[in-house]
XYZ file of C-alpha atoms in Angstrom:
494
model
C 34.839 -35.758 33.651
C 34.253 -36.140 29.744
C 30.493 -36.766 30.961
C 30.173 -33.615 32.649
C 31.394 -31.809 30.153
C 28.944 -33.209 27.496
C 26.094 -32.223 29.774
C 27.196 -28.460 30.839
C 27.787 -28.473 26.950
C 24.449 -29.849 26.003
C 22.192 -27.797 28.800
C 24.188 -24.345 27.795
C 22.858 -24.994 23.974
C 19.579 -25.745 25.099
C 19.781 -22.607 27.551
C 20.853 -20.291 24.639
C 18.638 -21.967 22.189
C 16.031 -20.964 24.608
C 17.161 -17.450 25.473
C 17.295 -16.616 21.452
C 13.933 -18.232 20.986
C 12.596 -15.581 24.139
C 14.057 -12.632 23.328
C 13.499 -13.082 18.996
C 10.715 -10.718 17.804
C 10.507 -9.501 21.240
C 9.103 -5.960 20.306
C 7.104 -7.882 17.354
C 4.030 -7.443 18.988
C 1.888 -4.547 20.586
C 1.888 -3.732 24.288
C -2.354 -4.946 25.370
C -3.946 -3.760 28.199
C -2.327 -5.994 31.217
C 1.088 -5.188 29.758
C 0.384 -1.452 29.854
C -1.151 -2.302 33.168
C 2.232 -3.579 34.239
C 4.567 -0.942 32.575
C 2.404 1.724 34.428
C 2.707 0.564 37.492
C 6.481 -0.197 37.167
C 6.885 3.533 36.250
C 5.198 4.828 39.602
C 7.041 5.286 43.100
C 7.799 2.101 45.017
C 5.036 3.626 47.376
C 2.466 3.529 44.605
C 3.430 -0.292 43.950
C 3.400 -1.232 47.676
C -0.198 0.437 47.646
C -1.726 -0.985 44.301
C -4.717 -2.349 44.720
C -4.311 -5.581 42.183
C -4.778 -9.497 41.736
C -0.938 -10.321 41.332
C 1.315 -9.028 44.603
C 3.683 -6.373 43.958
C 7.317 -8.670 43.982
C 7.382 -8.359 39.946
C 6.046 -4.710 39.608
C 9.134 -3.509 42.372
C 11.830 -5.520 39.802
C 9.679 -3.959 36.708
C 10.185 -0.507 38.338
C 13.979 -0.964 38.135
C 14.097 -2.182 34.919
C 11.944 0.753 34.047
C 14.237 3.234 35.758
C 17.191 1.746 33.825
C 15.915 0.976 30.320
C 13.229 2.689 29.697
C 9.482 1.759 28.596
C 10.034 0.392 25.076
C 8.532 -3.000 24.350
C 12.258 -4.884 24.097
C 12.380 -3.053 27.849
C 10.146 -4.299 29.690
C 9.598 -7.202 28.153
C 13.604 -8.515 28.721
C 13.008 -9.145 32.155
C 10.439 -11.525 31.353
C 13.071 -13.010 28.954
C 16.267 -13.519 31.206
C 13.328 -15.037 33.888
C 12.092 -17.925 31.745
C 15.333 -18.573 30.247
C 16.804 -19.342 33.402
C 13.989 -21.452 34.555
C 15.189 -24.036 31.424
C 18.158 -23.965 33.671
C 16.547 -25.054 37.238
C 14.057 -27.543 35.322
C 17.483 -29.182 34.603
C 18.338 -29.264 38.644
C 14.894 -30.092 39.247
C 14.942 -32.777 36.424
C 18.036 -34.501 37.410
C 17.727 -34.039 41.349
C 14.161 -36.428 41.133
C 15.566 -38.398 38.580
C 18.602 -38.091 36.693
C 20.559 -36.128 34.695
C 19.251 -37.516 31.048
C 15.567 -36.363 32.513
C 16.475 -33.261 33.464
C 18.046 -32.360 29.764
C 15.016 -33.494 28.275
C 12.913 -31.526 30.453
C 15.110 -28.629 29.598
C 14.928 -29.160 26.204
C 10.962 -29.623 26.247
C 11.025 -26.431 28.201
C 13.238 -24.007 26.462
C 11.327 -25.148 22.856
C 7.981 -24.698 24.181
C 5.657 -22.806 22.402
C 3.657 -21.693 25.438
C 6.398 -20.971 27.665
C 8.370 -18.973 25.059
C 4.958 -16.618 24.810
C 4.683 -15.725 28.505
C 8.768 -14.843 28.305
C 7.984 -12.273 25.601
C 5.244 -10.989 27.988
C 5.818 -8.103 30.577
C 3.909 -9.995 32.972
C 4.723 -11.534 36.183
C 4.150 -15.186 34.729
C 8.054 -15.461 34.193
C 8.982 -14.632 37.478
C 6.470 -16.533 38.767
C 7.033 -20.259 36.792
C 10.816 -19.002 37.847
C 10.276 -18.767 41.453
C 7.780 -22.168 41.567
C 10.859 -23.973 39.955
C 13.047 -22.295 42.566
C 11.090 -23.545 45.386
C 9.918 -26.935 44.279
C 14.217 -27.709 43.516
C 14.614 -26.517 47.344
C 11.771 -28.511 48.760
C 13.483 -31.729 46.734
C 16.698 -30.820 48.341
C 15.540 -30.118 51.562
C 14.168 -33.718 52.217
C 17.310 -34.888 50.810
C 19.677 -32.420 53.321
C 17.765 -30.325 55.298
C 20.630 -27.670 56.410
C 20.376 -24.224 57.072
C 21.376 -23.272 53.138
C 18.908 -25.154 51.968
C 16.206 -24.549 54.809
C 17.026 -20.782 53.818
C 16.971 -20.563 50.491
C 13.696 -22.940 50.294
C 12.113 -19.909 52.841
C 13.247 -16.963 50.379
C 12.170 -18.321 47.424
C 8.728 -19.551 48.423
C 8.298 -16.023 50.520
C 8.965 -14.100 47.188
C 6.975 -16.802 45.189
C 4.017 -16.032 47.398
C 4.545 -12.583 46.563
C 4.167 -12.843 43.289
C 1.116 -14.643 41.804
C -2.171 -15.620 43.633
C -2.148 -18.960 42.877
C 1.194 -19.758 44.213
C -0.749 -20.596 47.498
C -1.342 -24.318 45.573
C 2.277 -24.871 45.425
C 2.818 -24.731 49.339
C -0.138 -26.198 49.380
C 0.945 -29.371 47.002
C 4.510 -29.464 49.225
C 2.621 -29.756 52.401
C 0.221 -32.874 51.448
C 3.537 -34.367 49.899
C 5.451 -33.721 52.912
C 2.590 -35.161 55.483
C 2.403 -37.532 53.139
C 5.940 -39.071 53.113
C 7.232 -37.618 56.347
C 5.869 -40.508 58.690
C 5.827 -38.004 61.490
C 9.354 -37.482 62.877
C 8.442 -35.136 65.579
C 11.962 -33.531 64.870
C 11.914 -32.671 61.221
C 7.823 -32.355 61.526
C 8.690 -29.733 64.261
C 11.242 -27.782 61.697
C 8.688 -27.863 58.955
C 5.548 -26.476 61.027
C 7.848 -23.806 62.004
C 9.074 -23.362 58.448
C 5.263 -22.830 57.040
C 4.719 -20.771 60.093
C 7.645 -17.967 58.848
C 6.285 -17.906 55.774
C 2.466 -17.634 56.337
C 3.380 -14.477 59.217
C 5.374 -12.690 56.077
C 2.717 -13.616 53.792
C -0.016 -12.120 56.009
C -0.017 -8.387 55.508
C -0.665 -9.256 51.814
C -3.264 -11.725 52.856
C -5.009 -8.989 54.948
C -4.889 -6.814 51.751
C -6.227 -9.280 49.601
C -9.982 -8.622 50.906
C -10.179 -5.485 49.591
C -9.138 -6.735 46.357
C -11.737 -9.398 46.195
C -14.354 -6.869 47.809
C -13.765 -4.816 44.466
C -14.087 -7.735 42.485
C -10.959 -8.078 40.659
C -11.571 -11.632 39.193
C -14.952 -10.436 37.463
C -13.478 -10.895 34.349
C -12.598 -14.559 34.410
C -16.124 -16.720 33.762
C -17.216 -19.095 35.117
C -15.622 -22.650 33.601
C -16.889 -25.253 31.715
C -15.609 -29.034 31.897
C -14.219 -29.123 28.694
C -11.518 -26.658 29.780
C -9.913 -29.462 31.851
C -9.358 -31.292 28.279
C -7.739 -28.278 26.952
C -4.995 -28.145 29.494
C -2.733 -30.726 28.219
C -2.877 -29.517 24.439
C -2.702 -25.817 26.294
C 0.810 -26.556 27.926
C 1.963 -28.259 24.688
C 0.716 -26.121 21.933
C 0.789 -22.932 23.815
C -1.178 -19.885 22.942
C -1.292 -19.962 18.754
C -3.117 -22.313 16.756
C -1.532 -24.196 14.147
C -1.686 -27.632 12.772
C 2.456 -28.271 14.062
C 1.386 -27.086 17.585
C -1.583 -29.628 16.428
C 1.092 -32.448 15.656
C 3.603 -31.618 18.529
C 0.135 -32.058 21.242
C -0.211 -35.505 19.531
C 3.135 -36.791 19.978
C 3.218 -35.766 23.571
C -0.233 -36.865 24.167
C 1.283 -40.489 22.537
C 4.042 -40.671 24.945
C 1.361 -39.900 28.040
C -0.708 -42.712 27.124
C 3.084 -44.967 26.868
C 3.863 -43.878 30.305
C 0.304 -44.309 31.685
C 0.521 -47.935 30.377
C 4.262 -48.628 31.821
C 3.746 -46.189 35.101
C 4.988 -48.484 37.922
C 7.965 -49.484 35.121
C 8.995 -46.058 34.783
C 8.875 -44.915 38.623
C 10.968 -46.777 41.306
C 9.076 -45.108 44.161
C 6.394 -44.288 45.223
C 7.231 -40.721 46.496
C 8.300 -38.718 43.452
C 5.294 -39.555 41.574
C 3.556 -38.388 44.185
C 4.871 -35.199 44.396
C 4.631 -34.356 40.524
C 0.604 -35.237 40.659
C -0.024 -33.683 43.525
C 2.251 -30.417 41.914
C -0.078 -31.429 38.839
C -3.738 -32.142 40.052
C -3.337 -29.054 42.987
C -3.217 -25.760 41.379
C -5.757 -27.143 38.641
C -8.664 -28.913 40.540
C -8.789 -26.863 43.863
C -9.637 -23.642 42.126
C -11.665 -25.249 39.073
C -13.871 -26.326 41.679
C -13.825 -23.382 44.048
C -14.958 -21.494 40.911
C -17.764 -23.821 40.210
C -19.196 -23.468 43.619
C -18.355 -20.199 44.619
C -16.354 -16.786 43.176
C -15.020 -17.770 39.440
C -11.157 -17.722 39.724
C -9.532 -20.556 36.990
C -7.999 -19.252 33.727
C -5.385 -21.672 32.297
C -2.834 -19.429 32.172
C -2.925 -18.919 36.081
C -2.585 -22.973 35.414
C 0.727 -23.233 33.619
C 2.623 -23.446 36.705
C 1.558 -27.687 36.411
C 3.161 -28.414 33.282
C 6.818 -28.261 35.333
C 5.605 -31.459 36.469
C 3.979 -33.165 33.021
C 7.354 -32.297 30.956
C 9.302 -34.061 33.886
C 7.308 -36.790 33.793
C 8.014 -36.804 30.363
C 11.787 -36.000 30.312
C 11.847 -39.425 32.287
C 10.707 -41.462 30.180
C 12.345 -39.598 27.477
C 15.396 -40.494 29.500
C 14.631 -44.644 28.997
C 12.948 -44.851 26.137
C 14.262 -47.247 23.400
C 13.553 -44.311 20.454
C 14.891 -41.485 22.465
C 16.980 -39.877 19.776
C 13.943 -40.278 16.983
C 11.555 -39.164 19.791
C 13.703 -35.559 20.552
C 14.602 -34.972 16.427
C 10.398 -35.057 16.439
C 9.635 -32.687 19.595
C 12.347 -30.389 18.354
C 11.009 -30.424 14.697
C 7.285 -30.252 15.591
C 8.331 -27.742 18.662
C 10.438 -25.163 16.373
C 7.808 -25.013 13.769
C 4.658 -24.160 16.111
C 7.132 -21.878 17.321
C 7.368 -20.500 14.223
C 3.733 -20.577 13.472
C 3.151 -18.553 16.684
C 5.702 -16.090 16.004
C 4.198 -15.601 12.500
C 0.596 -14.680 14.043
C -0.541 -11.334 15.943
C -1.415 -13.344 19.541
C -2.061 -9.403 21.161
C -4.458 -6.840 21.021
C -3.253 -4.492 18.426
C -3.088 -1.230 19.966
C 0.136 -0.290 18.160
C -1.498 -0.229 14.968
C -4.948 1.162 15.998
C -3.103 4.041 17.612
C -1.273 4.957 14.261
C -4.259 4.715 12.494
C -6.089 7.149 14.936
C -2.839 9.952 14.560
C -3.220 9.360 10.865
C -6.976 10.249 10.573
C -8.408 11.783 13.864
C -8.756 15.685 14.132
C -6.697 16.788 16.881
C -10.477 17.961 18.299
C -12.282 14.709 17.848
C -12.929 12.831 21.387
C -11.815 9.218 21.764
C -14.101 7.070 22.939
C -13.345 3.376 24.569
C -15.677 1.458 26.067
C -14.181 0.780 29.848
C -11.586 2.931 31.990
C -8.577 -0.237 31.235
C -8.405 0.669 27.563
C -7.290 3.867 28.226
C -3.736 2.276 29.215
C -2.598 0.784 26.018
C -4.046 3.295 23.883
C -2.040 5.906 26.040
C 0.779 3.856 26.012
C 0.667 4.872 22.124
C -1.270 7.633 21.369
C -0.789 9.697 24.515
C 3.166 9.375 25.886
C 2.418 12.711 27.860
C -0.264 10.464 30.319
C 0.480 7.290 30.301
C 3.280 8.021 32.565
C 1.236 9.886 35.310
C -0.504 7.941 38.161
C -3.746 9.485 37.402
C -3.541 8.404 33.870
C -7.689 8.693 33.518
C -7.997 12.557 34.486
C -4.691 13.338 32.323
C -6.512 11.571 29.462
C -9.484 13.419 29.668
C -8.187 16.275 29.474
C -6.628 15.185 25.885
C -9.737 14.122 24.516
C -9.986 10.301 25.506
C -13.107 9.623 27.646
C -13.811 6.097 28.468
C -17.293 4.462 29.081
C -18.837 2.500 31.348
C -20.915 0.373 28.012
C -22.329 1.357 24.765
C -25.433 2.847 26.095
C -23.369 5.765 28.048
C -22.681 7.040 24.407
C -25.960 7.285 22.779
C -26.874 11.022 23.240
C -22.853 11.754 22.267
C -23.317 14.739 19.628
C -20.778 15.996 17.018
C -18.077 13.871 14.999
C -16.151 11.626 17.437
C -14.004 7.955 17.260
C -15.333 4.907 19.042
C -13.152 1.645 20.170
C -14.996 -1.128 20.465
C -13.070 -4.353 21.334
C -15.051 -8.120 21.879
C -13.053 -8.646 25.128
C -15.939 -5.834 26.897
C -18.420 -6.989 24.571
C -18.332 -10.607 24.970
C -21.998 -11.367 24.763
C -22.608 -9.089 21.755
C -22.221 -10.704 18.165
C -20.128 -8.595 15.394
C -23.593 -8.215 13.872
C -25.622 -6.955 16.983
C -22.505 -4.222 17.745
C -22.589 -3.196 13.911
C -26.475 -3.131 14.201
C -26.422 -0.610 17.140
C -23.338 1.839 15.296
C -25.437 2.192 12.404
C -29.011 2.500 14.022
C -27.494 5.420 16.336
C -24.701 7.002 14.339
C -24.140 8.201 10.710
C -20.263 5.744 10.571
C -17.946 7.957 8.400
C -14.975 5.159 8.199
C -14.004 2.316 10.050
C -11.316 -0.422 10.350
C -11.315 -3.650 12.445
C -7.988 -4.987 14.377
C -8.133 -8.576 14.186
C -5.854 -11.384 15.669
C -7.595 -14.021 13.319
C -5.495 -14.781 10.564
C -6.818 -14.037 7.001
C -6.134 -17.926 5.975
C -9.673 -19.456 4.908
C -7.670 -22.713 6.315
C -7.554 -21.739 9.406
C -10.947 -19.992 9.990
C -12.598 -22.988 8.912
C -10.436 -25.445 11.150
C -10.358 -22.696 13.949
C -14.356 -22.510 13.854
C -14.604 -26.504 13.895
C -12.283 -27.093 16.932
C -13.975 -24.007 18.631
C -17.561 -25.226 18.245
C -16.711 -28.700 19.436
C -15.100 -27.530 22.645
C -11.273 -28.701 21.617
C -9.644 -25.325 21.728
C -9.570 -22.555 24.109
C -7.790 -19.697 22.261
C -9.576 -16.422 21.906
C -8.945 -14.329 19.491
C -9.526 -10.471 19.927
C -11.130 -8.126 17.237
C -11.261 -4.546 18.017
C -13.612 -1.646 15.591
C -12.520 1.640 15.129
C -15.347 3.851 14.460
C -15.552 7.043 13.109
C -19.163 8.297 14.186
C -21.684 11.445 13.081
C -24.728 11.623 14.937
């Protein structure tokens, strides 16, 4: 008894210590484009969702509506479902931790969880990442369980939570797919469970269809153009990725090199540390599945890896490492360092601007532009956060791009489209459309075109000479994969 009450003790600090970590700073940072993306949608009929045309299915945009319809559209809004979502996924990393293992690895995978610097960023996002990591956790604890007892609770509460994790993020699809080779792996063909199981996958892919079906449109209007094609030093950025998380600092630097440390310990002692063969197996296959299958699909065919998409396989490398966190002979001096290192890249991250600033540049634009001055941005998307901002009359109508027009912001299709623009007017010019342009080559065409009145950048890079000069090192030798975003504001003559 005294034992159980130690651990619900210990996980509820961890839990809150997570929740307070998520929901700190939470309107800190501006709403970018796929968050205005999101918030828009949310704010439209449950018709409009059901109809949207867009790379994630429409589970989280149908909760975002609610919350929308309840709280509002402030950034703390919409971004606190996000934050309730990945704070109770700490909680089933626990189940899944100590149903696999036991209950010592599933509070270290907790705790590994709820101080993450990655996974605390995509809880302060109004994205459907949350709900999705949530949902993958949901379904992998009821797949566990299942083998274990496979009753009708568990059958349908595996069925529910896979169905609404398949309607929720694209790559999802890899998780069935990694419980399926797991479970023809270990299921030695009893033609009575194999029987339940077929039929299981059979439910789920005939209520997964109609979005299947409208997934061919999407791809026919090329929704994934923006992702390029990858290179093979991405797959060495993964494991500093799910450690470090989105910031750059020299403690998310230090906290990647401890865990990477207590890899290559487990690597060396691997048949120590696992009893059987099976649960290893299911981790690497929930590991190597929703990584390799579409880095190579995008190699050969339509370009569809980013490593956030990706994050859904370090559930598996923080269990792995919550085990042998679990045995280890330094476990208390190895948790003081991954909570020290942890809270301070934490810090670090909370510290830097990780969004485009859109918050800022629209203040600056109702501080200087004439009421009568168009507002140029270079592709239709931009015109969400800006509006989100500068325009609250628009951005809640579902023709946002007509409504905008007709308050003097026109976007355009590239740079080019604007050459014969006349008169005094404002131009937003952000690297993420301009990708193979240099700052130089973009100033270069302002100034050869346009008499430039003013103008201010919007930079995520922080000012520290430091950190340019380590940033621009790690960057050029393919260590790092973190963007940062600069975006001009022009005020132009011709």
């Amino acid at each position: 008894m005294e034992r159980h009450r130690k651990t619900f003790l210990l996980l509820a600090i961890i839990t809150i210590i997570g929740f307070l970590l998520r929901i700190y700073g939470l309107s800190y940072e501006s709403i970018w484009y796929d968050e205005a993306f999101s918030v828009h949608s949310g704010k439209q009929t449950l018709s409009y969702i059901l109809n949207l045309r867009d790379t994630s299915p429409p589970l989280y945009y149908i909760m975002l509506h609610f919350v929308v319809k309840a709280l509002g559209i402030s950034e703390f809004s919409v971004r606190l479902l996000s934050v309730f979502l990945g704070t109770i996924s700490v909680y089933f990393l626990y189940l899944l931790g100590k149903e696999l293992f036991n209950n010592q690895a599933g509070i270290s995978a907790a705790l590994i969880l709820a101080l993450s610097p990655l996974h605390v960023y995509y809880s302060q996002e109004a994205r459907s990442y949350a709900l999705f990591f949530l949902l993958t956790l949901t379904s992998m604890y009821f797949y566990v369980l299942l083998g274990k007892k496979p009753n009708k609770t568990n059958l349908t509460i595996y069925l529910i939570s896979s169905t609404f994790l398949l309607y929720t993020h694209i790559y999802s699809v890899f998780i069935i797919l990694a419980q399926n080779a797991h479970y023809f792996c270990k299921c030695k063909f009893r033609i009575k469970r194999l029987k339940i199981w077929i039929f299981l996958q059979i439910v789920i892919l005939l209520i997964y269809l109609p979005w299947i079906l409208s997934f061919r449109d999407i791809v026919a209007l090329k929704a994934y153009s923006w992702i390029p094609k990858p290179a093979f030093y991405v797959l060495l950025n993964i494991l500093p990725y799910f450690f470090a998380g989105e910031a750059f600092s020299i403690s998310g630097i230090l906290l990647t090199s401890s865990f990477l440390i207590m890899i290559v310990v487990i690597l060396l002692n691997f048949h120590g540390i696992f009893s059987t063969k099976e649960k290893p197996l299911l981790l690497l296959l929930w590991f190597f599945i929703p990584i390799f299958i579409p880095f190579i699909f995008s190699l050969l065919f339509v370009p569809v890896f980013t490593l956030k998409y990706v994050i859904i396989s370090s559930f598996p490398v923080y269990l792995i490492i919550g085990l042998y966190l679990s045995e280890a002979k330094f476990k208390k001096s190895l948790l003081a360092v991954i909570i020290i290192f942890s809270a301070s890249a934490i810090i670090s991250q909370s510290m830097s601007i990780e969004k485009d600033d859109w918050k800022n540049i629209s203040k600056y634009l109702s501080a200087n532009a004439d009421q009568n001055e168009p507002i140029i941005v270079i592709e239709d998307y931009e015109a969400l956060p800006l509006g989100y901002y500068y325009n609250a009359i628009c951005f809640p109508q579902a023709d946002i791009l007509n409504c905008v027009k007709g308050h003097n912001i026109y976007p355009a299709k590239d740079m080019n489209a604007i050459k014969n623009k006349k008169g005094n007017f404002w131009l937003i010019l952000s690297n993420r459309n301009n990708r193979d342009k240099s700052k130089d080559e973009i100033n270069n065409f302002v100034n050869q075109n346009y008499e430039v009145l003013s103008s201010k950048e919007f930079s995520t890079m922080p000012k520290s000479k430091f950190y340019r000069t380590a940033y621009s090192f790690l960057k050029n030798k393919n260590m790092i994969s973190i963007e940062h975003s600069l975006i001009r504001v022009y005020h132009l003559k011709q």
